[in-house]
Amino acid sequence: MHRVETLSAMGRTARRAGILLLGWLIPGSAHWVLGRRVQALVVFVTVHFMFFYGLFMGSPLHRFDPEAPIRSALEKAAQMGNGLAYWLALWWVPQMETWPDSPLRRLAERSNFGQGDIVHAWAEKGYTFAISSGLLNILLVLKVYDRMFRPRPTPSDPETSSDVA
Amino acid sequence: MWRSHFLNMLVFALCTSILLALYFKDEPRDQIRFFLKVWVLMVVGALIVAWIMYFLGGSG
């Protein structure tokens, strides 16, 4: 009996960890799993819009820089908060070299997509967009974590509530 | 991409206040009120700070 309870608790923990991981990789998906579909769509659209809009403004895609390890690691971590979109953009920037005549390439060149060229006047503002979206997504995943581990409501304490068992 | 500082500030405040409303509030009605309040505060606050900086910033 005790073993069954332990396995059940482990399964519950694994499920919760999976939801949090999913919420990080695909912004809004954790809300979707919790049944908050409208919020999930709003988070998905807003985070991705902010991130890609920032990159189209010329924000750099951060990589680890040994000359400024702390700053570059923090910037990279903040952008990685956007989940899969960060790796998609990392893959996308060099790929554009292989499509010389595509409209996407022209648009990317015009907007300095992901290059972080400081002479480009909008790069600094794009940087703010791309970093903030990642940090806000991490914040929303932490809220899901809080919601999942909040105690279930009891008749004596109606203030507490939870969406996930 | 809009090449307007003011428009980009409005868009940034819009996106940020949407996500902050989802973080801080649970009920849709509260979220909308919180979103509007934060968005207006961000925009008005930025304009006030911009005018203060304009008068204090010198000729640079």
mmCIF file of C-alpha atoms in Angstrom:
data_model
loop_
_atom_site.group_PDB
_atom_site.id
_atom_site.type_symbol
_atom_site.label_atom_id
_atom_site.label_comp_id
_atom_site.label_asym_id
_atom_site.label_seq_id
_atom_site.Cartn_x
_atom_site.Cartn_y
_atom_site.Cartn_z
ATOM 1 C CA MET A 1 0.000 0.000 0.000
ATOM 2 C CA HIS A 2 2.813 2.321 0.971
ATOM 3 C CA ARG A 3 4.638 1.545 -2.306
ATOM 4 C CA VAL A 4 1.547 2.365 -4.350
ATOM 5 C CA GLU A 5 1.258 5.736 -2.610
ATOM 6 C CA THR A 6 4.957 6.449 -3.242
ATOM 7 C CA LEU A 7 4.601 5.581 -6.935
ATOM 8 C CA SER A 8 1.494 7.725 -7.147
ATOM 9 C CA ALA A 9 3.311 10.674 -5.554
ATOM 10 C CA MET A 10 6.245 10.214 -7.931
ATOM 11 C CA GLY A 11 3.899 10.160 -10.918
ATOM 12 C CA ARG A 12 2.214 13.341 -9.705
ATOM 13 C CA THR A 13 5.576 15.077 -9.257
ATOM 14 C CA ALA A 14 6.731 13.968 -12.713
ATOM 15 C CA ARG A 15 3.500 15.245 -14.245
ATOM 16 C CA ARG A 16 3.882 18.618 -12.529
ATOM 17 C CA ALA A 17 7.519 18.895 -13.611
ATOM 18 C CA GLY A 18 6.465 18.022 -17.161
ATOM 19 C CA ILE A 19 3.828 20.757 -17.160
ATOM 20 C CA LEU A 20 6.373 23.324 -15.954
ATOM 21 C CA LEU A 21 8.917 22.238 -18.576
ATOM 22 C CA LEU A 22 6.250 22.433 -21.274
ATOM 23 C CA GLY A 23 5.215 25.885 -20.046
ATOM 24 C CA TRP A 24 8.791 27.083 -20.408
ATOM 25 C CA LEU A 25 9.407 25.533 -23.840
ATOM 26 C CA ILE A 26 6.073 26.594 -25.333
ATOM 27 C CA PRO A 27 4.806 29.770 -23.616
ATOM 28 C CA GLY A 28 1.173 29.388 -22.552
ATOM 29 C CA SER A 29 1.084 25.600 -22.803
ATOM 30 C CA ALA A 30 1.098 25.162 -19.015
ATOM 31 C CA HIS A 31 -1.994 27.374 -18.785
ATOM 32 C CA TRP A 32 -3.544 25.290 -21.578
ATOM 33 C CA VAL A 33 -2.943 22.060 -19.643
ATOM 34 C CA LEU A 34 -4.502 23.648 -16.544
ATOM 35 C CA GLY A 35 -7.622 24.344 -18.614
ATOM 36 C CA ARG A 36 -7.108 28.102 -18.929
ATOM 37 C CA ARG A 37 -7.359 28.118 -22.708
ATOM 38 C CA VAL A 38 -7.915 31.835 -23.328
ATOM 39 C CA GLN A 39 -5.045 32.818 -21.040
ATOM 40 C CA ALA A 40 -2.850 30.231 -22.744
ATOM 41 C CA LEU A 41 -3.505 31.750 -26.167
ATOM 42 C CA VAL A 42 -2.900 35.264 -24.861
ATOM 43 C CA VAL A 43 0.430 34.223 -23.293
ATOM 44 C CA PHE A 44 1.496 32.309 -26.426
ATOM 45 C CA VAL A 45 0.748 35.183 -28.794
ATOM 46 C CA THR A 46 2.108 37.963 -26.552
ATOM 47 C CA VAL A 47 5.408 36.281 -25.610
ATOM 48 C CA HIS A 48 6.179 35.232 -29.183
ATOM 49 C CA PHE A 49 5.176 38.619 -30.570
ATOM 50 C CA MET A 50 7.472 40.408 -28.094
ATOM 51 C CA PHE A 51 10.403 38.093 -28.758
ATOM 52 C CA PHE A 52 10.267 38.131 -32.568
ATOM 53 C CA TYR A 53 9.367 41.809 -32.718
ATOM 54 C CA GLY A 54 12.454 42.484 -30.596
ATOM 55 C CA LEU A 55 14.610 40.417 -32.928
ATOM 56 C CA PHE A 56 13.207 42.218 -35.969
ATOM 57 C CA MET A 57 14.173 45.471 -34.266
ATOM 58 C CA GLY A 58 17.746 44.198 -34.273
ATOM 59 C CA SER A 59 18.097 42.724 -30.802
ATOM 60 C CA PRO A 60 21.088 40.381 -30.503
ATOM 61 C CA LEU A 61 20.598 36.685 -29.882
ATOM 62 C CA HIS A 62 22.808 36.166 -26.865
ATOM 63 C CA ARG A 63 25.518 33.580 -26.705
ATOM 64 C CA PHE A 64 27.912 32.972 -23.847
ATOM 65 C CA ASP A 65 30.781 35.471 -23.942
ATOM 66 C CA PRO A 66 33.893 34.496 -21.893
ATOM 67 C CA GLU A 67 34.940 38.160 -21.670
ATOM 68 C CA ALA A 68 31.736 39.092 -19.831
ATOM 69 C CA PRO A 69 30.630 35.786 -18.330
ATOM 70 C CA ILE A 70 28.054 36.978 -15.788
ATOM 71 C CA ARG A 71 26.345 39.534 -18.007
ATOM 72 C CA SER A 72 26.247 37.269 -21.053
ATOM 73 C CA ALA A 73 25.012 34.293 -19.010
ATOM 74 C CA LEU A 74 22.194 36.369 -17.502
ATOM 75 C CA GLU A 75 21.204 37.770 -20.900
ATOM 76 C CA LYS A 76 21.261 34.323 -22.439
ATOM 77 C CA ALA A 77 19.191 32.914 -19.563
ATOM 78 C CA ALA A 78 16.628 35.710 -19.964
ATOM 79 C CA GLN A 79 16.296 35.083 -23.704
ATOM 80 C CA MET A 80 16.146 31.330 -23.124
ATOM 81 C CA GLY A 81 13.034 32.056 -21.064
ATOM 82 C CA ASN A 82 11.253 32.290 -24.419
ATOM 83 C CA GLY A 83 11.669 28.518 -24.755
ATOM 84 C CA LEU A 84 11.801 26.857 -28.157
ATOM 85 C CA ALA A 85 11.446 30.205 -29.926
ATOM 86 C CA TYR A 86 14.983 31.092 -28.775
ATOM 87 C CA TRP A 87 16.487 27.988 -30.394
ATOM 88 C CA LEU A 88 14.308 28.487 -33.456
ATOM 89 C CA ALA A 89 15.739 31.990 -33.841
ATOM 90 C CA LEU A 90 19.297 30.717 -33.220
ATOM 91 C CA TRP A 91 18.775 28.242 -36.064
ATOM 92 C CA TRP A 92 16.980 30.761 -38.260
ATOM 93 C CA VAL A 93 19.591 33.543 -38.338
ATOM 94 C CA PRO A 94 22.361 31.527 -40.080
ATOM 95 C CA GLN A 95 19.795 29.749 -42.298
ATOM 96 C CA MET A 96 18.911 33.040 -43.938
ATOM 97 C CA GLU A 97 22.290 33.016 -45.693
ATOM 98 C CA THR A 98 21.065 30.079 -47.759
ATOM 99 C CA TRP A 99 18.011 31.914 -49.138
ATOM 100 C CA PRO A 100 19.548 34.905 -50.881
ATOM 101 C CA ASP A 101 16.456 36.049 -52.783
ATOM 102 C CA SER A 102 13.667 35.183 -50.380
ATOM 103 C CA PRO A 103 11.365 37.957 -49.115
ATOM 104 C CA LEU A 104 12.056 36.722 -45.593
ATOM 105 C CA ARG A 105 15.782 37.331 -46.090
ATOM 106 C CA ARG A 106 15.134 40.831 -47.440
ATOM 107 C CA LEU A 107 12.867 41.617 -44.503
ATOM 108 C CA ALA A 108 15.455 40.236 -42.087
ATOM 109 C CA GLU A 109 18.253 42.243 -43.673
ATOM 110 C CA ARG A 110 16.219 45.417 -43.635
ATOM 111 C CA SER A 111 15.410 44.958 -39.955
ATOM 112 C CA ASN A 112 18.842 43.620 -38.933
ATOM 113 C CA PHE A 113 17.134 40.498 -37.544
ATOM 114 C CA GLY A 114 18.882 39.126 -34.476
ATOM 115 C CA GLN A 115 22.215 40.777 -35.313
ATOM 116 C CA GLY A 116 22.477 43.143 -32.345
ATOM 117 C CA ASP A 117 24.372 45.722 -34.359
ATOM 118 C CA ILE A 118 24.725 48.642 -31.974
ATOM 119 C CA VAL A 119 24.874 51.206 -34.807
ATOM 120 C CA HIS A 120 21.345 50.151 -35.625
ATOM 121 C CA ALA A 121 19.308 52.638 -33.589
ATOM 122 C CA TRP A 122 16.498 50.195 -32.702
ATOM 123 C CA ALA A 123 18.677 47.336 -31.460
ATOM 124 C CA GLU A 124 18.559 48.611 -27.884
ATOM 125 C CA LYS A 125 14.764 48.743 -27.870
ATOM 126 C CA GLY A 126 14.510 45.339 -29.503
ATOM 127 C CA TYR A 127 16.819 44.017 -26.800
ATOM 128 C CA THR A 128 14.327 45.209 -24.172
ATOM 129 C CA PHE A 129 11.468 43.409 -25.947
ATOM 130 C CA ALA A 130 13.359 40.123 -26.415
ATOM 131 C CA ILE A 131 14.674 40.009 -22.836
ATOM 132 C CA SER A 132 11.408 41.075 -21.170
ATOM 133 C CA SER A 133 9.352 38.430 -22.982
ATOM 134 C CA GLY A 134 11.624 35.666 -21.685
ATOM 135 C CA LEU A 135 11.562 36.976 -18.121
ATOM 136 C CA LEU A 136 7.780 37.378 -18.144
ATOM 137 C CA ASN A 137 7.355 33.838 -19.464
ATOM 138 C CA ILE A 138 9.512 32.519 -16.613
ATOM 139 C CA LEU A 139 7.368 34.536 -14.193
ATOM 140 C CA LEU A 140 4.185 32.975 -15.607
ATOM 141 C CA VAL A 141 5.666 29.469 -15.339
ATOM 142 C CA LEU A 142 6.459 30.221 -11.686
ATOM 143 C CA LYS A 143 2.842 31.242 -11.193
ATOM 144 C CA VAL A 144 1.728 27.880 -12.608
ATOM 145 C CA TYR A 145 4.142 26.218 -10.165
ATOM 146 C CA ASP A 146 2.601 28.176 -7.302
ATOM 147 C CA ARG A 147 -0.900 27.253 -8.463
ATOM 148 C CA MET A 148 -0.079 23.555 -8.672
ATOM 149 C CA PHE A 149 1.481 23.339 -5.238
ATOM 150 C CA ARG A 150 -1.063 25.505 -3.471
ATOM 151 C CA PRO A 151 -3.058 23.418 -0.980
ATOM 152 C CA ARG A 152 -6.482 22.180 -2.062
ATOM 153 C CA PRO A 153 -9.456 24.179 -0.748
ATOM 154 C CA THR A 154 -11.032 22.963 2.454
ATOM 155 C CA PRO A 155 -14.465 23.883 3.788
ATOM 156 C CA SER A 156 -12.834 25.686 6.713
ATOM 157 C CA ASP A 157 -10.506 27.689 4.453
ATOM 158 C CA PRO A 158 -12.287 28.692 1.249
ATOM 159 C CA GLU A 159 -9.548 31.203 0.360
ATOM 160 C CA THR A 160 -7.167 28.545 -0.968
ATOM 161 C CA SER A 161 -7.805 26.908 -4.309
ATOM 162 C CA SER A 162 -5.963 24.713 -6.807
ATOM 163 C CA ASP A 163 -6.434 23.763 -10.474
ATOM 164 C CA VAL A 164 -4.329 20.624 -10.598
ATOM 165 C CA ALA A 165 -4.438 17.532 -8.413
ATOM 166 C CA MET B 1 8.400 47.207 -37.348
ATOM 167 C CA TRP B 2 7.148 50.673 -36.472
ATOM 168 C CA ARG B 3 9.891 53.292 -36.546
ATOM 169 C CA SER B 4 8.323 55.455 -33.884
ATOM 170 C CA HIS B 5 9.638 55.662 -30.337
ATOM 171 C CA PHE B 6 6.224 56.522 -28.933
ATOM 172 C CA LEU B 7 4.396 53.734 -30.766
ATOM 173 C CA ASN B 8 6.992 51.195 -29.682
ATOM 174 C CA MET B 9 6.647 52.376 -26.110
ATOM 175 C CA LEU B 10 2.871 51.887 -26.346
ATOM 176 C CA VAL B 11 3.338 48.368 -27.750
ATOM 177 C CA PHE B 12 5.879 47.444 -25.076
ATOM 178 C CA ALA B 13 3.615 48.737 -22.301
ATOM 179 C CA LEU B 14 0.673 46.867 -23.860
ATOM 180 C CA CYS B 15 2.454 43.498 -24.012
ATOM 181 C CA THR B 16 4.045 43.853 -20.591
ATOM 182 C CA SER B 17 0.836 44.880 -18.862
ATOM 183 C CA ILE B 18 -1.077 41.977 -20.463
ATOM 184 C CA LEU B 19 1.429 39.464 -19.099
ATOM 185 C CA LEU B 20 1.658 41.177 -15.701
ATOM 186 C CA ALA B 21 -2.148 41.143 -15.417
ATOM 187 C CA LEU B 22 -2.137 37.397 -16.073
ATOM 188 C CA TYR B 23 0.557 36.994 -13.423
ATOM 189 C CA PHE B 24 -0.947 39.094 -10.664
ATOM 190 C CA LYS B 25 -4.686 38.433 -11.102
ATOM 191 C CA ASP B 26 -6.749 35.291 -11.522
ATOM 192 C CA GLU B 27 -10.231 36.423 -12.508
ATOM 193 C CA PRO B 28 -10.801 37.829 -16.023
ATOM 194 C CA ARG B 29 -12.543 40.944 -14.708
ATOM 195 C CA ASP B 30 -9.685 41.712 -12.313
ATOM 196 C CA GLN B 31 -7.158 41.005 -15.054
ATOM 197 C CA ILE B 32 -8.749 43.530 -17.422
ATOM 198 C CA ARG B 33 -8.890 46.219 -14.731
ATOM 199 C CA PHE B 34 -5.310 45.544 -13.685
ATOM 200 C CA PHE B 35 -4.150 45.561 -17.315
ATOM 201 C CA LEU B 36 -5.765 48.936 -18.012
ATOM 202 C CA LYS B 37 -4.389 50.427 -14.805
ATOM 203 C CA VAL B 38 -0.825 49.219 -15.413
ATOM 204 C CA TRP B 39 -0.875 50.206 -19.101
ATOM 205 C CA VAL B 40 -2.056 53.737 -18.356
ATOM 206 C CA LEU B 41 0.453 54.077 -15.500
ATOM 207 C CA MET B 42 3.308 52.917 -17.704
ATOM 208 C CA VAL B 43 2.442 55.255 -20.563
ATOM 209 C CA VAL B 44 1.698 58.289 -18.400
ATOM 210 C CA GLY B 45 4.720 57.562 -16.191
ATOM 211 C CA ALA B 46 7.023 57.307 -19.211
ATOM 212 C CA LEU B 47 5.710 60.608 -20.584
ATOM 213 C CA ILE B 48 6.195 62.363 -17.244
ATOM 214 C CA VAL B 49 9.748 61.008 -16.866
ATOM 215 C CA ALA B 50 10.492 61.940 -20.485
ATOM 216 C CA TRP B 51 9.406 65.537 -19.884
ATOM 217 C CA ILE B 52 11.438 65.710 -16.655
ATOM 218 C CA MET B 53 14.493 64.414 -18.522
ATOM 219 C CA TYR B 54 13.828 66.878 -21.320
ATOM 220 C CA PHE B 55 14.018 69.821 -18.894
ATOM 221 C CA LEU B 56 16.908 68.423 -16.826
ATOM 222 C CA GLY B 57 18.897 66.824 -19.602
ATOM 223 C CA GLY B 58 20.794 69.882 -20.813
ATOM 224 C CA SER B 59 21.577 70.526 -24.448
ATOM 225 C CA GLY B 60 23.295 67.131 -25.176
#
